[in-house]
Every structure is written in structure tokens, then in C-alpha cells.
Amino acid sequence: MLHTSLTRCLPGIALPPLPEKQYAGRFSADFVEARRGKLERYIGCIVRHPVARYAEVVTSFLGCDNDADWKRLMPQLLSMPDAGPSFFAHVFHPAFNVDVDDATEVIDCFSRHTLAVGKGTQSLSFWSHS
């Protein structure tokens, strides 16, 4: 239900896929451990996402102490209207404090790197055609 709620409230956000379920042999210790690891990575991706981590459904899910709390909150979260096209009008991204001197240095370094890569590719192209 977490993934379903997230896709409804964050329609334009690329979310990681939910790990697949398995119906045969789903109670084997190896499968349970593998799925636990995949679900842990899924939650990790969600909480590192700059927008998804602040979604009410995520904070509610992570704030629940047990299944009963989550089941009590689910109807309320699922009844919230879909965000729809107006979603992007409400996404806020704070300005970053960028040091202009550092940025200039990084850009210069990147420019030198791309020139070197271009020269290297030209020589590879020359040798591959000869």
C-alpha cells in the first residue's frame, strides 16, 4: 500500500520498483531474507529521494510503531485525492549555496577532461579505421 499511495501522491516522480512477490515457496528462509533485503533497499531509495522522503505517506509509514497503526492510517491516506497535473506547481526545491569559485574550478576541470576524452576518442577512431 505504501507504493500505491506514493504513486498517487507523487505522479511525476520516478520511484524505484517494488520488489516482486513470489507465490510458490514464499516462506522459505532464503526467499524471505532476499525479499527483506530488497524491501530494505526500496525503503532506502525512498527516504533518500529529495521529494518522496517528505511525502506524508512516507513519514506516516515510518512513524508507525506497528501494523495496527499503519492499518488505521491507510484509509485516510488512500482517500486523499490524487495529486494530478498540479503536483509540479507545489514542488519546492530550496536554493543551494554554491561557491562560485569552486564551481568555476570544477567547470574548468570538466572542460579539460572532455577535451582530453574527445582527443582520445579521435585517436581511437583513427586507429580503428586504419
PDB file of C-alpha atoms in Angstrom:
ATOM      1  CA  MET A   1       0.000   0.000   0.000  1.00  0.00           C
ATOM      2  CA  LEU A   2       2.935   2.360   0.549  1.00  0.00           C
ATOM      3  CA  HIS A   3       3.985   2.126  -3.098  1.00  0.00           C
ATOM      4  CA  THR A   4       0.406   2.584  -4.340  1.00  0.00           C
ATOM      5  CA  SER A   5      -0.061   5.661  -2.165  1.00  0.00           C
ATOM      6  CA  LEU A   6       3.261   7.108  -3.299  1.00  0.00           C
ATOM      7  CA  THR A   7       2.458   6.722  -6.982  1.00  0.00           C
ATOM      8  CA  ARG A   8      -0.861   8.506  -6.402  1.00  0.00           C
ATOM      9  CA  CYS A   9       0.531  11.433  -4.429  1.00  0.00           C
ATOM     10  CA  LEU A  10       3.777  11.795  -6.460  1.00  0.00           C
ATOM     11  CA  PRO A  11       2.614  11.197 -10.045  1.00  0.00           C
ATOM     12  CA  GLY A  12       5.612  12.607 -11.911  1.00  0.00           C
ATOM     13  CA  ILE A  13       8.331  11.167  -9.720  1.00  0.00           C
ATOM     14  CA  ALA A  14      10.372   8.157 -10.838  1.00  0.00           C
ATOM     15  CA  LEU A  15      10.106   5.791  -7.910  1.00  0.00           C
ATOM     16  CA  PRO A  16      12.082   2.570  -7.588  1.00  0.00           C
ATOM     17  CA  PRO A  17      10.107  -0.551  -8.484  1.00  0.00           C
ATOM     18  CA  LEU A  18       8.653  -2.513  -5.624  1.00  0.00           C
ATOM     19  CA  PRO A  19      10.397  -5.906  -5.294  1.00  0.00           C
ATOM     20  CA  GLU A  20       8.432  -8.726  -6.897  1.00  0.00           C
ATOM     21  CA  LYS A  21       6.362 -11.103  -4.832  1.00  0.00           C
ATOM     22  CA  GLN A  22       6.644 -14.853  -5.094  1.00  0.00           C
ATOM     23  CA  TYR A  23       3.686 -17.105  -4.504  1.00  0.00           C
ATOM     24  CA  ALA A  24       5.369 -20.531  -4.581  1.00  0.00           C
ATOM     25  CA  GLY A  25       7.966 -21.113  -1.906  1.00  0.00           C
ATOM     26  CA  ARG A  26       7.452 -17.681  -0.424  1.00  0.00           C
ATOM     27  CA  PHE A  27       8.002 -18.894   3.120  1.00  0.00           C
ATOM     28  CA  SER A  28      11.441 -20.385   2.528  1.00  0.00           C
ATOM     29  CA  ALA A  29      14.120 -18.746   4.655  1.00  0.00           C
ATOM     30  CA  ASP A  30      16.232 -17.849   1.599  1.00  0.00           C
ATOM     31  CA  PHE A  31      13.346 -16.119  -0.156  1.00  0.00           C
ATOM     32  CA  VAL A  32      12.246 -14.244   2.960  1.00  0.00           C
ATOM     33  CA  GLU A  33      15.785 -12.979   3.564  1.00  0.00           C
ATOM     34  CA  ALA A  34      16.266 -11.974  -0.090  1.00  0.00           C
ATOM     35  CA  ARG A  35      12.941 -10.112  -0.149  1.00  0.00           C
ATOM     36  CA  ARG A  36      13.714  -8.413   3.168  1.00  0.00           C
ATOM     37  CA  GLY A  37      16.960  -7.114   1.670  1.00  0.00           C
ATOM     38  CA  LYS A  38      15.179  -5.871  -1.466  1.00  0.00           C
ATOM     39  CA  LEU A  39      12.483  -4.137   0.601  1.00  0.00           C
ATOM     40  CA  GLU A  40      15.163  -2.524   2.748  1.00  0.00           C
ATOM     41  CA  ARG A  41      16.869  -1.168  -0.402  1.00  0.00           C
ATOM     42  CA  TYR A  42      13.486   0.046  -1.685  1.00  0.00           C
ATOM     43  CA  ILE A  43      12.792   1.988   1.533  1.00  0.00           C
ATOM     44  CA  GLY A  44      16.366   3.312   1.440  1.00  0.00           C
ATOM     45  CA  CYS A  45      15.799   4.697  -2.063  1.00  0.00           C
ATOM     46  CA  ILE A  46      12.535   6.303  -0.982  1.00  0.00           C
ATOM     47  CA  VAL A  47      13.998   8.027   2.092  1.00  0.00           C
ATOM     48  CA  ARG A  48      16.970   9.320   0.068  1.00  0.00           C
ATOM     49  CA  HIS A  49      14.704  10.781  -2.626  1.00  0.00           C
ATOM     50  CA  PRO A  50      14.621  14.589  -2.249  1.00  0.00           C
ATOM     51  CA  VAL A  51      10.836  14.820  -2.727  1.00  0.00           C
ATOM     52  CA  ALA A  52       9.458  11.406  -1.720  1.00  0.00           C
ATOM     53  CA  ARG A  53      11.072  11.469   1.715  1.00  0.00           C
ATOM     54  CA  TYR A  54       8.798  14.366   2.730  1.00  0.00           C
ATOM     55  CA  ALA A  55       5.559  12.793   1.474  1.00  0.00           C
ATOM     56  CA  GLU A  56       3.003  12.394   4.245  1.00  0.00           C
ATOM     57  CA  VAL A  57       2.522   8.730   3.401  1.00  0.00           C
ATOM     58  CA  VAL A  58       6.256   8.032   3.877  1.00  0.00           C
ATOM     59  CA  THR A  59       6.530   9.882   7.172  1.00  0.00           C
ATOM     60  CA  SER A  60       3.347   8.186   8.402  1.00  0.00           C
ATOM     61  CA  PHE A  61       4.589   4.746   7.345  1.00  0.00           C
ATOM     62  CA  LEU A  62       7.947   5.204   9.034  1.00  0.00           C
ATOM     63  CA  GLY A  63       6.334   6.721  12.129  1.00  0.00           C
ATOM     64  CA  CYS A  64       4.015   3.778  12.796  1.00  0.00           C
ATOM     65  CA  ASP A  65       5.025   1.568  15.689  1.00  0.00           C
ATOM     66  CA  ASN A  66       3.134  -1.495  14.465  1.00  0.00           C
ATOM     67  CA  ASP A  67       0.830  -2.882  11.768  1.00  0.00           C
ATOM     68  CA  ALA A  68      -2.285  -1.776  13.639  1.00  0.00           C
ATOM     69  CA  ASP A  69      -1.202   1.884  13.481  1.00  0.00           C
ATOM     70  CA  TRP A  70      -0.472   1.596   9.754  1.00  0.00           C
ATOM     71  CA  LYS A  71      -3.808  -0.139   9.058  1.00  0.00           C
ATOM     72  CA  ARG A  72      -5.602   2.612  10.979  1.00  0.00           C
ATOM     73  CA  LEU A  73      -3.894   5.318   8.871  1.00  0.00           C
ATOM     74  CA  MET A  74      -4.248   3.605   5.480  1.00  0.00           C
ATOM     75  CA  PRO A  75      -7.882   4.563   4.767  1.00  0.00           C
ATOM     76  CA  GLN A  76      -7.109   8.213   5.468  1.00  0.00           C
ATOM     77  CA  LEU A  77      -4.002   8.171   3.251  1.00  0.00           C
ATOM     78  CA  LEU A  78      -5.720   6.290   0.433  1.00  0.00           C
ATOM     79  CA  SER A  79      -8.707   8.652   0.492  1.00  0.00           C
ATOM     80  CA  MET A  80      -6.510  11.660  -0.233  1.00  0.00           C
ATOM     81  CA  PRO A  81      -7.130  12.941  -3.782  1.00  0.00           C
ATOM     82  CA  ASP A  82      -4.574  12.189  -6.494  1.00  0.00           C
ATOM     83  CA  ALA A  83      -2.080  14.998  -6.966  1.00  0.00           C
ATOM     84  CA  GLY A  84      -2.668  15.127 -10.720  1.00  0.00           C
ATOM     85  CA  PRO A  85      -1.065  17.696 -13.018  1.00  0.00           C
ATOM     86  CA  SER A  86      -0.930  20.369 -10.310  1.00  0.00           C
ATOM     87  CA  PHE A  87       1.692  18.295  -8.476  1.00  0.00           C
ATOM     88  CA  PHE A  88       4.601  20.141 -10.093  1.00  0.00           C
ATOM     89  CA  ALA A  89       3.194  23.531  -9.093  1.00  0.00           C
ATOM     90  CA  HIS A  90       3.643  22.546  -5.447  1.00  0.00           C
ATOM     91  CA  VAL A  91       7.139  21.027  -5.554  1.00  0.00           C
ATOM     92  CA  PHE A  92       9.643  23.311  -3.875  1.00  0.00           C
ATOM     93  CA  HIS A  93      13.377  22.977  -4.243  1.00  0.00           C
ATOM     94  CA  PRO A  94      15.454  25.185  -1.962  1.00  0.00           C
ATOM     95  CA  ALA A  95      18.292  27.170  -3.478  1.00  0.00           C
ATOM     96  CA  PHE A  96      21.727  25.717  -2.915  1.00  0.00           C
ATOM     97  CA  ASN A  97      24.594  27.730  -1.537  1.00  0.00           C
ATOM     98  CA  VAL A  98      27.035  27.461  -4.428  1.00  0.00           C
ATOM     99  CA  ASP A  99      30.542  28.823  -4.091  1.00  0.00           C
ATOM    100  CA  VAL A 100      31.191  30.485  -7.450  1.00  0.00           C
ATOM    101  CA  ASP A 101      34.967  29.980  -7.263  1.00  0.00           C
ATOM    102  CA  ASP A 102      34.592  26.260  -6.534  1.00  0.00           C
ATOM    103  CA  ALA A 103      32.020  25.892  -9.299  1.00  0.00           C
ATOM    104  CA  THR A 104      34.286  27.682 -11.787  1.00  0.00           C
ATOM    105  CA  GLU A 105      37.178  25.403 -10.875  1.00  0.00           C
ATOM    106  CA  VAL A 106      35.034  22.279 -11.288  1.00  0.00           C
ATOM    107  CA  ILE A 107      33.705  23.507 -14.640  1.00  0.00           C
ATOM    108  CA  ASP A 108      37.243  24.254 -15.877  1.00  0.00           C
ATOM    109  CA  CYS A 109      38.414  20.803 -14.788  1.00  0.00           C
ATOM    110  CA  PHE A 110      35.434  19.180 -16.500  1.00  0.00           C
ATOM    111  CA  SER A 111      36.096  21.165 -19.695  1.00  0.00           C
ATOM    112  CA  ARG A 112      39.724  19.969 -19.768  1.00  0.00           C
ATOM    113  CA  HIS A 113      38.533  16.420 -19.155  1.00  0.00           C
ATOM    114  CA  THR A 114      36.004  16.499 -22.008  1.00  0.00           C
ATOM    115  CA  LEU A 115      38.649  17.890 -24.389  1.00  0.00           C
ATOM    116  CA  ALA A 116      41.024  15.069 -23.419  1.00  0.00           C
ATOM    117  CA  VAL A 117      38.276  12.482 -23.875  1.00  0.00           C
ATOM    118  CA  GLY A 118      37.464  13.979 -27.289  1.00  0.00           C
ATOM    119  CA  LYS A 119      41.101  13.724 -28.379  1.00  0.00           C
ATOM    120  CA  GLY A 120      41.292  10.159 -27.084  1.00  0.00           C
ATOM    121  CA  THR A 121      38.177   9.175 -28.986  1.00  0.00           C
ATOM    122  CA  GLN A 122      39.508  10.737 -32.175  1.00  0.00           C
ATOM    123  CA  SER A 123      42.708   8.704 -31.935  1.00  0.00           C
ATOM    124  CA  LEU A 124      40.699   5.541 -31.227  1.00  0.00           C
ATOM    125  CA  SER A 125      38.539   6.275 -34.241  1.00  0.00           C
ATOM    126  CA  PHE A 126      41.651   6.838 -36.383  1.00  0.00           C
ATOM    127  CA  TRP A 127      43.228   3.548 -35.282  1.00  0.00           C
ATOM    128  CA  SER A 128      40.023   1.575 -35.727  1.00  0.00           C
ATOM    129  CA  HIS A 129      39.678   2.724 -39.351  1.00  0.00           C
ATOM    130  CA  SER A 130      43.313   2.100 -40.310  1.00  0.00           C
TER     131      SER A 130
END
